[in-house]
Each structure stands twice: as structure tokens, then as C-alpha cells.
GROMACS .gro file of C-alpha atoms in nm:
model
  240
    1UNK     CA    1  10.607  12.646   9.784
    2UNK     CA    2  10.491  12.587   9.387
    3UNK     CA    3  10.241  12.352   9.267
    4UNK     CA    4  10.212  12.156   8.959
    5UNK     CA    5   9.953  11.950   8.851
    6UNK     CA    6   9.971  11.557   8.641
    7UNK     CA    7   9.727  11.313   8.576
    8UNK     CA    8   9.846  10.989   8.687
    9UNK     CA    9   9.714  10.636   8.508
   10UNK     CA   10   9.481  10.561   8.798
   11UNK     CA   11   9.370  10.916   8.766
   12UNK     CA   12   9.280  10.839   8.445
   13UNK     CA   13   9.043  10.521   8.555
   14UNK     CA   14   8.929  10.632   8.833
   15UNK     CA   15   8.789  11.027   8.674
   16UNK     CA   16   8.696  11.315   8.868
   17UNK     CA   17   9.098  11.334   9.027
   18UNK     CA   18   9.428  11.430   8.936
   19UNK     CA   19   9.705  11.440   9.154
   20UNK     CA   20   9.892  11.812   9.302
   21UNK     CA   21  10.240  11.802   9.328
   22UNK     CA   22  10.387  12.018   9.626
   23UNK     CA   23  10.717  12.148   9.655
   24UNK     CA   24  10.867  12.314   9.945
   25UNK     CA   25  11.033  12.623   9.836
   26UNK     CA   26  11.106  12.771  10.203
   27UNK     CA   27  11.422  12.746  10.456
   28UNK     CA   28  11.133  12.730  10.666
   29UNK     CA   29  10.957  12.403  10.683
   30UNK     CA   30  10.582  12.445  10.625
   31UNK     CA   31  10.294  12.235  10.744
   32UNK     CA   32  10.021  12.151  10.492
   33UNK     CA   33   9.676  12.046  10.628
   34UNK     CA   34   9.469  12.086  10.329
   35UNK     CA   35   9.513  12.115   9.926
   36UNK     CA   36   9.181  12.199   9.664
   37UNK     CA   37   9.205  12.286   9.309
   38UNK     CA   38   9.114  12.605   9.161
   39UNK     CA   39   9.013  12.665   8.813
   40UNK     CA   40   8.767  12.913   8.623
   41UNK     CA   41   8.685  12.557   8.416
   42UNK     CA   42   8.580  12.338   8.720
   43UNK     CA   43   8.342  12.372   9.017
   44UNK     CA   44   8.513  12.385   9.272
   45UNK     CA   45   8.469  12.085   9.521
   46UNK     CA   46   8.601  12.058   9.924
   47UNK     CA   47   8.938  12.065   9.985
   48UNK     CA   48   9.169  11.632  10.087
   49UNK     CA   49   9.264  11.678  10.372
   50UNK     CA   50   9.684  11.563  10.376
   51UNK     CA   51   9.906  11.688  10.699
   52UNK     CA   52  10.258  11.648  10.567
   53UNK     CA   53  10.563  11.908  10.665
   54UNK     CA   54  10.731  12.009  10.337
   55UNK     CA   55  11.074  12.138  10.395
   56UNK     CA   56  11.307  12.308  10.096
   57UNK     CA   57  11.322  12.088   9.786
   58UNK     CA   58  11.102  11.852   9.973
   59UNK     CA   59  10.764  11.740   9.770
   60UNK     CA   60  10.453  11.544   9.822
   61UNK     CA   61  10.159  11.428   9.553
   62UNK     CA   62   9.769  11.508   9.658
   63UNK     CA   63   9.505  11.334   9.538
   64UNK     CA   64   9.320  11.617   9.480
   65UNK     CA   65   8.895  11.599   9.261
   66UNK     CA   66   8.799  11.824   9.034
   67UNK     CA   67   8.380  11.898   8.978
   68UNK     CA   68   8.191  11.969   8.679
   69UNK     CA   69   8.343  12.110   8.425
   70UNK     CA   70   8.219  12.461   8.318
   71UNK     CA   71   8.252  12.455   7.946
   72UNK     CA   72   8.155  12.804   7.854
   73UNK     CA   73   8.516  12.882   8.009
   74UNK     CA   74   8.857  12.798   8.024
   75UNK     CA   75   9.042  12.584   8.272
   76UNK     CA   76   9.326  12.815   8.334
   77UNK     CA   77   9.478  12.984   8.542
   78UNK     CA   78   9.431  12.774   8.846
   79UNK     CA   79   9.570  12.749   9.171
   80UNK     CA   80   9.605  12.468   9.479
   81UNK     CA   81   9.412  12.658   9.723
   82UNK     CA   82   9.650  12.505  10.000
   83UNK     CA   83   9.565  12.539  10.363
   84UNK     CA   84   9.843  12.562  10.627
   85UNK     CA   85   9.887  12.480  10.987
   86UNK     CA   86   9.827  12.857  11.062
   87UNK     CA   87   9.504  12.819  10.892
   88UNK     CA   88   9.587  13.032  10.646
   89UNK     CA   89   9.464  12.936  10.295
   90UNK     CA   90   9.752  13.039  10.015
   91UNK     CA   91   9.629  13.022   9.680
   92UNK     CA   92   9.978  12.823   9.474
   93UNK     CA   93  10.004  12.923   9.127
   94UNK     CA   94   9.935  12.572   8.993
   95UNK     CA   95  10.155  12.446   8.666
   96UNK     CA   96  10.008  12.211   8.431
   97UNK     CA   97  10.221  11.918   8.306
   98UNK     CA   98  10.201  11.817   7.957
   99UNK     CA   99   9.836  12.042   7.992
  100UNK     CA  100   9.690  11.824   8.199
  101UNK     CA  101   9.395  12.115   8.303
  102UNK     CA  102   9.306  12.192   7.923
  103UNK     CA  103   9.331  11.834   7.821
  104UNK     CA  104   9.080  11.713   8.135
  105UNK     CA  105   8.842  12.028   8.058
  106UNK     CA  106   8.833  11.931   7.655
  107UNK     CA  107   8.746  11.589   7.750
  108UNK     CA  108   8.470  11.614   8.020
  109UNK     CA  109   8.309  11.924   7.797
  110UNK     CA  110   8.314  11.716   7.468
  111UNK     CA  111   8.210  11.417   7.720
  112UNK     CA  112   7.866  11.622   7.832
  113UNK     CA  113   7.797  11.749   7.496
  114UNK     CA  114   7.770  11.350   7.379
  115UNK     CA  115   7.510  11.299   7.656
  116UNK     CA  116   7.291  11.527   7.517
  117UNK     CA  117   7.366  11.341   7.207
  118UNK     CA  118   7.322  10.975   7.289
  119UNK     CA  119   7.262  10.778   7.567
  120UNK     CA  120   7.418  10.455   7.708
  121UNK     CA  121   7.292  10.178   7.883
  122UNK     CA  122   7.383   9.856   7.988
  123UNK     CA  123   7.142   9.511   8.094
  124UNK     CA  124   7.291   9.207   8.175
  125UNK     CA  125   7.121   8.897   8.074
  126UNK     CA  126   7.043   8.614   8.296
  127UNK     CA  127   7.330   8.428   8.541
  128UNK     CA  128   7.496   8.182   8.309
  129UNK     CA  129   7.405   7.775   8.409
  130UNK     CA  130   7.829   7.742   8.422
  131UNK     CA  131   7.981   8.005   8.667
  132UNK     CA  132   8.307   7.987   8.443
  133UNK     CA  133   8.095   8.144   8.155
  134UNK     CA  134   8.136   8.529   8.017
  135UNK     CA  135   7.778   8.672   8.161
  136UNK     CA  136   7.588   8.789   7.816
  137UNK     CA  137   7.433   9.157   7.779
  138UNK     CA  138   7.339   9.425   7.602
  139UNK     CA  139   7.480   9.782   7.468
  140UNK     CA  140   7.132  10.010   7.366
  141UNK     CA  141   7.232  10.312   7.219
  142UNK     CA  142   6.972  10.523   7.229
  143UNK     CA  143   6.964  10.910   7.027
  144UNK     CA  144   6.857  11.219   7.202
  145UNK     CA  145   6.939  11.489   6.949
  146UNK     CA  146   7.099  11.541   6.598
  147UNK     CA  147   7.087  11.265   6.311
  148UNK     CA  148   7.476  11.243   6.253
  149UNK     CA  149   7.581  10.879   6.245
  150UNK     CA  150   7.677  10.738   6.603
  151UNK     CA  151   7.987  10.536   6.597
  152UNK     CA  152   8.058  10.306   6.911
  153UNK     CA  153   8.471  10.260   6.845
  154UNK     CA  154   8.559  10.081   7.147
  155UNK     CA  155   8.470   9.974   7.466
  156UNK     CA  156   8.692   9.844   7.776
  157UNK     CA  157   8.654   9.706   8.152
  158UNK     CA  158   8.723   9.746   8.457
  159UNK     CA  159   9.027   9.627   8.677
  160UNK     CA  160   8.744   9.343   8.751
  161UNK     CA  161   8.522   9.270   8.462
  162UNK     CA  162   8.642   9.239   8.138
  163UNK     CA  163   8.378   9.380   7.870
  164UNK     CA  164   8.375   9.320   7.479
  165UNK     CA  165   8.174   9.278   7.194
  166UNK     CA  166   8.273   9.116   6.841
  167UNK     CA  167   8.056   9.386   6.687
  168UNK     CA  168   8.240   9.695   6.821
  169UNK     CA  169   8.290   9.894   6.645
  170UNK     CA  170   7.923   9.968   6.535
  171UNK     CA  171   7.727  10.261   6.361
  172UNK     CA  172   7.406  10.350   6.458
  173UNK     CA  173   7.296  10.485   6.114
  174UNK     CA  174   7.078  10.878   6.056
  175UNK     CA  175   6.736  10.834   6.094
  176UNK     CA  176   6.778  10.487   6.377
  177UNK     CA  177   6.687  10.593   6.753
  178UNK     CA  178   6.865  10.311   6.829
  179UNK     CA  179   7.093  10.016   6.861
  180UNK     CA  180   7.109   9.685   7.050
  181UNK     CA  181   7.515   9.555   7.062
  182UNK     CA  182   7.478   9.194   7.208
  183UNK     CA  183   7.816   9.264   7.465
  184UNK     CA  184   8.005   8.987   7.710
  185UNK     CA  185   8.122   9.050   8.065
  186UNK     CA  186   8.336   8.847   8.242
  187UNK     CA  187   8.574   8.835   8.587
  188UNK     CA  188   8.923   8.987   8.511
  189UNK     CA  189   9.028   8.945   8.886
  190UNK     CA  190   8.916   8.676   9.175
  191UNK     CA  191   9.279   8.780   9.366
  192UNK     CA  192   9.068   8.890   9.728
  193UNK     CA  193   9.363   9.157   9.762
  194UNK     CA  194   9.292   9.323   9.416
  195UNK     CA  195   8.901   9.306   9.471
  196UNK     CA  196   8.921   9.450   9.834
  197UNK     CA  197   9.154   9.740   9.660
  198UNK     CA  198   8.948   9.817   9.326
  199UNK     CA  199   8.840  10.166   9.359
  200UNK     CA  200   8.634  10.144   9.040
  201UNK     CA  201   8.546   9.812   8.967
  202UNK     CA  202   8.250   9.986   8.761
  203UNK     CA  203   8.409  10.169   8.541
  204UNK     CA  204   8.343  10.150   8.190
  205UNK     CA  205   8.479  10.338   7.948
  206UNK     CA  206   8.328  10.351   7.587
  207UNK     CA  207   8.450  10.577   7.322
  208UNK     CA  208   8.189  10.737   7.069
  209UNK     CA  209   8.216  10.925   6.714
  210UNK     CA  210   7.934  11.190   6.601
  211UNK     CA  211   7.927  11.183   6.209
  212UNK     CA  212   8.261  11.265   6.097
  213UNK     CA  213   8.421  11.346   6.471
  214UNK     CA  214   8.702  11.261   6.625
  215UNK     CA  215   8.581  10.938   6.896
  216UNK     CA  216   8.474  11.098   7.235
  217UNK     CA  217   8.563  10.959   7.524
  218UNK     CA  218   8.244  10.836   7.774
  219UNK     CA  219   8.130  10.595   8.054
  220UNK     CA  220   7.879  10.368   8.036
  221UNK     CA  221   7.651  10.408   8.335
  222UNK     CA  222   7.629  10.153   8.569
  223UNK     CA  223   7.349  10.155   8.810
  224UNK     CA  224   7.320  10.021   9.186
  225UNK     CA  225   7.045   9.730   9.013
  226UNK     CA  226   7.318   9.641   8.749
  227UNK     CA  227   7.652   9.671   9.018
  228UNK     CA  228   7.466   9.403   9.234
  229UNK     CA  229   7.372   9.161   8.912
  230UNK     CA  230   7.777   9.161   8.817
  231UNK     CA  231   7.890   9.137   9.166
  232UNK     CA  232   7.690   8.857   9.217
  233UNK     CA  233   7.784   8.714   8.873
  234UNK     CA  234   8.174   8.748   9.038
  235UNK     CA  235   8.085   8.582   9.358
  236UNK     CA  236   7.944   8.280   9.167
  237UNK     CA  237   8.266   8.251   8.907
  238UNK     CA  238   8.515   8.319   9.183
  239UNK     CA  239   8.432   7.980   9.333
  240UNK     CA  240   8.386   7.804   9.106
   0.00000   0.00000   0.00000
């Protein structure tokens, strides 16, 4: 069989995943039980379990999670450790479309050098008096090292909350520990079928600049106390 790897757009919301693309390369049909990534650039996590036959020319995409990147190393080469019904584990030379691998290992490595840079944090403000309302909060930015300029370029929701701010994008300046951004949340979604299927209804992406860099790509950190404020915040303004 070969292996190729892609990341797909709910890979891309979702984090920590990409999807392994099998392709049955034998007259013989082969039973796959298992499938884990490989890579010098990632620790390596257990492997999804997926029992599908492949036979010649026949393929099937694994939803397969990647761990923490290792940064003072490359991503490649990997494999798709792939475990068949003769429990035999075959290591796949794994291809990288459009370089998927590299491109994931830039991100998450630029990703943990701006947490030791800044850190994020959200706190929603009190239930609103009408349940239709956008629930009010705030952005801190708060600096843990350097004195370059912090830019916050963007920030975006979830498939359920909508987040924004009319003062993103912001700077906090050298020499400022830190930043307040007055921010808005609001439901994006009361359909029951699209609530019961959100896989990361927490997800927050934010995208940050250090001095003169390119914007980094982040996620502001949601805790359990903060997950329960919003989801009670969407209970209220679903029925509204």
C-alpha cells in the first residue's frame, strides 16, 4: 500500500489531526486495523483504530493526531505506522501533500515559541438582561518575555460562538505588560443537529505579530469555568 498525508478544513479547526490517505497497492486485499503517524517532528501519540479491507487501487482517509511538536527537529521523513490483521505493524512511507508535515510543524513550533512570549486569556462579563444580546468580555494580553511590540491581527469563532472586537487589530506597545481588548461573543448556531455535532465549539483562533513578524497563528484558551459561562449564555439565547 502507499500513504499520503492532507490536512483537511476541519483538520484545520479542530488541531492536533490530519487525515492519512491509504491506498491499496496489492492483488491481494489487505486488512487494516490500525494507522499512527510517524515523524522525527511530532511525539508520537496511540495509533485510530479503522478496520477497513483495502483492495488494489482501493483507498480510505484516517483521521489520524499528531502530539507535540519537537521543534529542535524536522518533521520529515515520516511514515503511517499501519497495523494489519496479521498484527503486523508496516511502517508506509508517508507523502506529504502540498507539505502538509512541514507546514503543521512551522506552525505549532512558531505557535509555542509565542506562548513563551505572551499570554492569552479570555473573561466573559456578566449574562446580558436580553438573551438575544452579544455576551460582552475581555481579551488581556499579558507579556512574558521580550519587549517587541505585540500585535493582535485577528481573531475568529467557533462553529458556535461568533467572537469580535471593533478594536482588533491592536498593539500592545514595548515597555506595556499588558492589554485589555473589550471583545463580544455571541451564538453562531442554535440548529440542535449542528450543536450535538460541534467537535470544537471552543475553539478560538487568534493570530499574533512579534515586532516586525509575520502574524502567528494561536488559540485563545478556554477553560472548563469559561466553557460553562458561554454554554450557559447559548442555552439562554437559544430560547429565547
Amino acid at each position: 500500500m502507499s500513504a499520503s498525508t492532507y490536512r483537511s478544513r476541519d483538520d484545520d479547526a479542530v488541531g492536533g489531526q490530519l487525515q492519512v490517505t491509504l491506498t491499496g497497492a496489492s492483488e491481494q486485499p489487505v486488512t487494516v486495523r490500525s494507522v499512527a503517524l510517524r515523524s522525527p517532528g511530532f511525539e508520537t501519540l496511540d495509533a485510530t483504530p479503522r478496520e477497513i479491507t483495502l483492495d488494489r487501487g482501493s483507498r480510505i482517509d484516517v483521521t489520524v493526531p499528531y502530539g507535540t511538536a519537537l521543534c529542535d527537529v524536522g518533521a520529515e521523513p515520516a511514515t503511517a505506522v499501519v497495523e494489519t490483521s496479521d498484527d503486523i505493524a508496516v511502517e508506509v512511507p508517508l507523502a506529504s501533500q502540498n507539505d502538509t508535515l512541514n507546514r503543521i510543524h512551522a506552525e505549532e513550533c512558531a505557535a509555542a515559541e509565542l506562548a513563551d512570549i505572551v499570554a492569552v486569556t479570555l473573561v466573559p462579563g456578566p449574562p446580558p438582561a436580553d438573551p438575544a444580546a452579544p455576551l460582552s468580555a475581555v481579551l488581556t494580553l499579558d507579556r512574558r518575555g521580550g519587549d517587541d511590540p505585540l500585535r493582535l491581527d485577528e481573531i475568529r469563532g467557533s462553529l458556535l460562538y461568533a467572537l469580535s472586537s471593533e478594536e482588533v487589530p491592536v498593539t500592545l506597545a514595548s515597555g506595556t505588560a499588558s492589554i485589555d481588548v473589550p471583545v463580544t461573543l455571541s451564538t453562531a448556531s442554535c440548529e440542535p443537529h449542528v450543536i450535538a455535532d460541534a467537535r470544537k465549539p471552543f475553539v478560538f483562533p487568534a493570530w499574533i505579530a512579534v515586532g516586525d513578524g509575520v502574524p502567528v497563528y494561536t488559540r485563545i484558551p478556554v477553560p472548563v469555568s469559561v466553557q460553562r459561562q458561554l454554554v450557559e449564555y447559548q442555552q439562554h439565547s437559544c430560547v429565547r
